[in-house]
Amino acid sequence: MGIPSEMRDFWANHRAPPLLIPSPVEERKVLNARQCTQASIASYFITADKTILECARRNSQMEEALRRQS
């Protein structure tokens, strides 16, 4: 059971946009959450870059050491 698809589609297409006006406190919460998310993503990529570069450096040093032994 449930809402018939014709009625659901009619409601979805003819609803007025909600009249929600965020308070300044809510706007600050959203802004802080967005900034925190952006900072987290940036730190993730910085850490990933450092890890990749460190592994590449170690691999390069290992290859150089193996060449010297041969």
N, C-alpha and C. Protein backbone atom coordinates (compact mmCIF):
# COMPACT_ATOMS: atom_id res chain seq x y z
N MET A 1 0.84 -1.18 0.00
CA MET A 1 0.00 0.00 0.00
C MET A 1 0.88 1.24 0.00
N GLY A 2 0.26 2.36 0.02
CA GLY A 2 1.01 3.60 0.01
C GLY A 2 0.29 4.64 -0.82
N ILE A 3 0.98 5.68 -1.13
CA ILE A 3 0.40 6.74 -1.94
C ILE A 3 0.52 6.35 -3.41
N PRO A 4 -0.56 6.46 -4.18
CA PRO A 4 -0.47 6.17 -5.61
C PRO A 4 0.56 7.10 -6.28
N SER A 5 1.23 6.57 -7.28
CA SER A 5 2.32 7.34 -7.91
C SER A 5 1.82 8.64 -8.53
N GLU A 6 0.58 8.66 -9.06
CA GLU A 6 0.07 9.90 -9.65
C GLU A 6 -0.08 10.98 -8.58
N MET A 7 -0.59 10.60 -7.41
CA MET A 7 -0.77 11.56 -6.33
C MET A 7 0.60 12.02 -5.81
N ARG A 8 1.54 11.08 -5.67
CA ARG A 8 2.87 11.43 -5.20
C ARG A 8 3.53 12.42 -6.15
N ASP A 9 3.45 12.14 -7.45
CA ASP A 9 4.07 13.02 -8.44
C ASP A 9 3.41 14.40 -8.43
N PHE A 10 2.08 14.44 -8.29
CA PHE A 10 1.39 15.73 -8.23
C PHE A 10 1.86 16.54 -7.04
N TRP A 11 1.95 15.91 -5.88
CA TRP A 11 2.41 16.60 -4.67
C TRP A 11 3.85 17.09 -4.82
N ALA A 12 4.69 16.24 -5.37
CA ALA A 12 6.10 16.60 -5.51
C ALA A 12 6.29 17.77 -6.46
N ASN A 13 5.44 17.85 -7.49
CA ASN A 13 5.61 18.91 -8.50
C ASN A 13 4.88 20.20 -8.15
N HIS A 14 3.93 20.17 -7.23
CA HIS A 14 3.12 21.35 -6.95
C HIS A 14 3.27 21.89 -5.53
N ARG A 15 4.26 21.43 -4.80
CA ARG A 15 4.44 21.97 -3.45
C ARG A 15 5.18 23.29 -3.51
N ALA A 16 4.81 24.18 -2.62
CA ALA A 16 5.52 25.46 -2.51
C ALA A 16 6.83 25.23 -1.76
N PRO A 17 7.85 26.02 -2.07
CA PRO A 17 9.10 25.85 -1.33
C PRO A 17 8.89 26.16 0.15
N PRO A 18 9.61 25.49 1.02
CA PRO A 18 9.42 25.73 2.45
C PRO A 18 9.84 27.14 2.83
N LEU A 19 9.16 27.68 3.82
CA LEU A 19 9.46 29.02 4.29
C LEU A 19 10.34 28.96 5.53
N LEU A 20 11.49 28.37 5.39
CA LEU A 20 12.41 28.27 6.52
C LEU A 20 13.45 29.36 6.40
N ILE A 21 13.56 30.16 7.43
CA ILE A 21 14.57 31.20 7.46
C ILE A 21 15.49 30.88 8.63
N PRO A 22 16.75 30.53 8.34
CA PRO A 22 17.64 30.15 9.44
C PRO A 22 18.00 31.35 10.30
N SER A 23 18.13 31.08 11.58
CA SER A 23 18.55 32.13 12.50
C SER A 23 20.05 32.35 12.33
N PRO A 24 20.57 33.45 12.82
CA PRO A 24 22.03 33.68 12.73
C PRO A 24 22.83 32.56 13.40
N VAL A 25 22.29 32.00 14.48
CA VAL A 25 22.98 30.91 15.16
C VAL A 25 23.05 29.68 14.24
N GLU A 26 21.95 29.38 13.57
CA GLU A 26 21.93 28.24 12.64
C GLU A 26 22.89 28.48 11.48
N GLU A 27 22.92 29.70 10.97
CA GLU A 27 23.84 30.01 9.87
C GLU A 27 25.29 29.81 10.30
N ARG A 28 25.61 30.22 11.53
CA ARG A 28 26.97 30.03 12.05
C ARG A 28 27.29 28.55 12.19
N LYS A 29 26.31 27.76 12.66
CA LYS A 29 26.53 26.31 12.79
C LYS A 29 26.84 25.68 11.44
N VAL A 30 26.07 26.06 10.42
CA VAL A 30 26.29 25.51 9.08
C VAL A 30 27.65 25.94 8.55
N LEU A 31 27.99 27.21 8.74
CA LEU A 31 29.28 27.71 8.27
C LEU A 31 30.43 27.00 8.98
N ASN A 32 30.33 26.83 10.30
CA ASN A 32 31.37 26.14 11.05
C ASN A 32 31.50 24.68 10.61
N ALA A 33 30.39 24.02 10.38
CA ALA A 33 30.42 22.63 9.93
C ALA A 33 31.07 22.54 8.56
N ARG A 34 30.75 23.46 7.66
CA ARG A 34 31.33 23.45 6.32
C ARG A 34 32.84 23.69 6.39
N GLN A 35 33.26 24.66 7.22
CA GLN A 35 34.70 24.95 7.35
C GLN A 35 35.44 23.78 7.96
N CYS A 36 34.83 23.14 8.94
CA CYS A 36 35.45 21.98 9.58
C CYS A 36 35.60 20.84 8.58
N THR A 37 34.59 20.63 7.77
CA THR A 37 34.64 19.58 6.77
C THR A 37 35.74 19.87 5.75
N GLN A 38 35.82 21.12 5.30
CA GLN A 38 36.86 21.49 4.34
C GLN A 38 38.25 21.32 4.94
N ALA A 39 38.42 21.70 6.21
CA ALA A 39 39.72 21.54 6.87
C ALA A 39 40.07 20.06 7.01
N SER A 40 39.09 19.23 7.32
CA SER A 40 39.34 17.80 7.46
C SER A 40 39.77 17.18 6.13
N ILE A 41 39.10 17.57 5.07
CA ILE A 41 39.45 17.05 3.75
C ILE A 41 40.85 17.51 3.36
N ALA A 42 41.16 18.77 3.61
CA ALA A 42 42.50 19.29 3.28
C ALA A 42 43.57 18.54 4.06
N SER A 43 43.34 18.33 5.37
CA SER A 43 44.35 17.61 6.15
C SER A 43 44.50 16.17 5.71
N TYR A 44 43.41 15.55 5.28
CA TYR A 44 43.49 14.17 4.77
C TYR A 44 44.43 14.12 3.56
N PHE A 45 44.23 15.04 2.61
CA PHE A 45 45.05 15.01 1.40
C PHE A 45 46.50 15.39 1.69
N ILE A 46 46.73 16.31 2.61
CA ILE A 46 48.10 16.67 2.99
C ILE A 46 48.79 15.45 3.59
N THR A 47 48.11 14.75 4.49
CA THR A 47 48.68 13.55 5.10
C THR A 47 48.93 12.47 4.05
N ALA A 48 47.99 12.29 3.14
CA ALA A 48 48.17 11.29 2.08
C ALA A 48 49.37 11.64 1.21
N ASP A 49 49.52 12.91 0.85
CA ASP A 49 50.66 13.33 0.03
C ASP A 49 51.98 13.06 0.75
N LYS A 50 52.03 13.41 2.03
CA LYS A 50 53.26 13.19 2.79
C LYS A 50 53.58 11.70 2.87
N THR A 51 52.57 10.88 3.08
CA THR A 51 52.78 9.43 3.17
C THR A 51 53.28 8.88 1.84
N ILE A 52 52.66 9.30 0.74
CA ILE A 52 53.07 8.82 -0.58
C ILE A 52 54.51 9.24 -0.87
N LEU A 53 54.84 10.49 -0.58
CA LEU A 53 56.20 10.96 -0.83
C LEU A 53 57.22 10.23 0.03
N GLU A 54 56.89 9.97 1.27
CA GLU A 54 57.80 9.23 2.16
C GLU A 54 58.02 7.81 1.64
N CYS A 55 56.97 7.14 1.21
CA CYS A 55 57.10 5.78 0.67
C CYS A 55 57.93 5.80 -0.61
N ALA A 56 57.71 6.78 -1.46
CA ALA A 56 58.48 6.87 -2.70
C ALA A 56 59.95 7.11 -2.39
N ARG A 57 60.24 7.94 -1.41
CA ARG A 57 61.63 8.21 -1.02
C ARG A 57 62.29 6.94 -0.50
N ARG A 58 61.57 6.20 0.36
CA ARG A 58 62.14 4.95 0.89
C ARG A 58 62.38 3.93 -0.22
N ASN A 59 61.42 3.82 -1.14
CA ASN A 59 61.58 2.89 -2.26
C ASN A 59 62.78 3.27 -3.12
N SER A 60 62.93 4.57 -3.35
CA SER A 60 64.05 5.04 -4.15
C SER A 60 65.38 4.72 -3.46
N GLN A 61 65.45 4.94 -2.16
CA GLN A 61 66.66 4.63 -1.41
C GLN A 61 66.94 3.13 -1.42
N MET A 62 65.91 2.34 -1.32
CA MET A 62 66.07 0.88 -1.34
C MET A 62 66.58 0.42 -2.70
N GLU A 63 66.00 0.95 -3.78
CA GLU A 63 66.45 0.59 -5.11
C GLU A 63 67.91 0.99 -5.33
N GLU A 64 68.29 2.15 -4.85
CA GLU A 64 69.67 2.63 -4.99
C GLU A 64 70.62 1.71 -4.22
N ALA A 65 70.23 1.30 -3.02
CA ALA A 65 71.06 0.40 -2.22
C ALA A 65 71.20 -0.97 -2.91
N LEU A 66 70.12 -1.45 -3.51
CA LEU A 66 70.18 -2.74 -4.21
C LEU A 66 71.06 -2.65 -5.46
N ARG A 67 71.04 -1.50 -6.14
CA ARG A 67 71.90 -1.34 -7.32
C ARG A 67 73.38 -1.36 -6.92
N ARG A 68 73.68 -0.75 -5.79
CA ARG A 68 75.08 -0.70 -5.33
C ARG A 68 75.59 -2.10 -4.98
N GLN A 69 74.70 -2.95 -4.47
CA GLN A 69 75.11 -4.30 -4.08
C GLN A 69 75.40 -5.17 -5.31
N SER A 70 74.75 -4.90 -6.40
CA SER A 70 74.90 -5.74 -7.60
C SER A 70 76.19 -5.49 -8.32
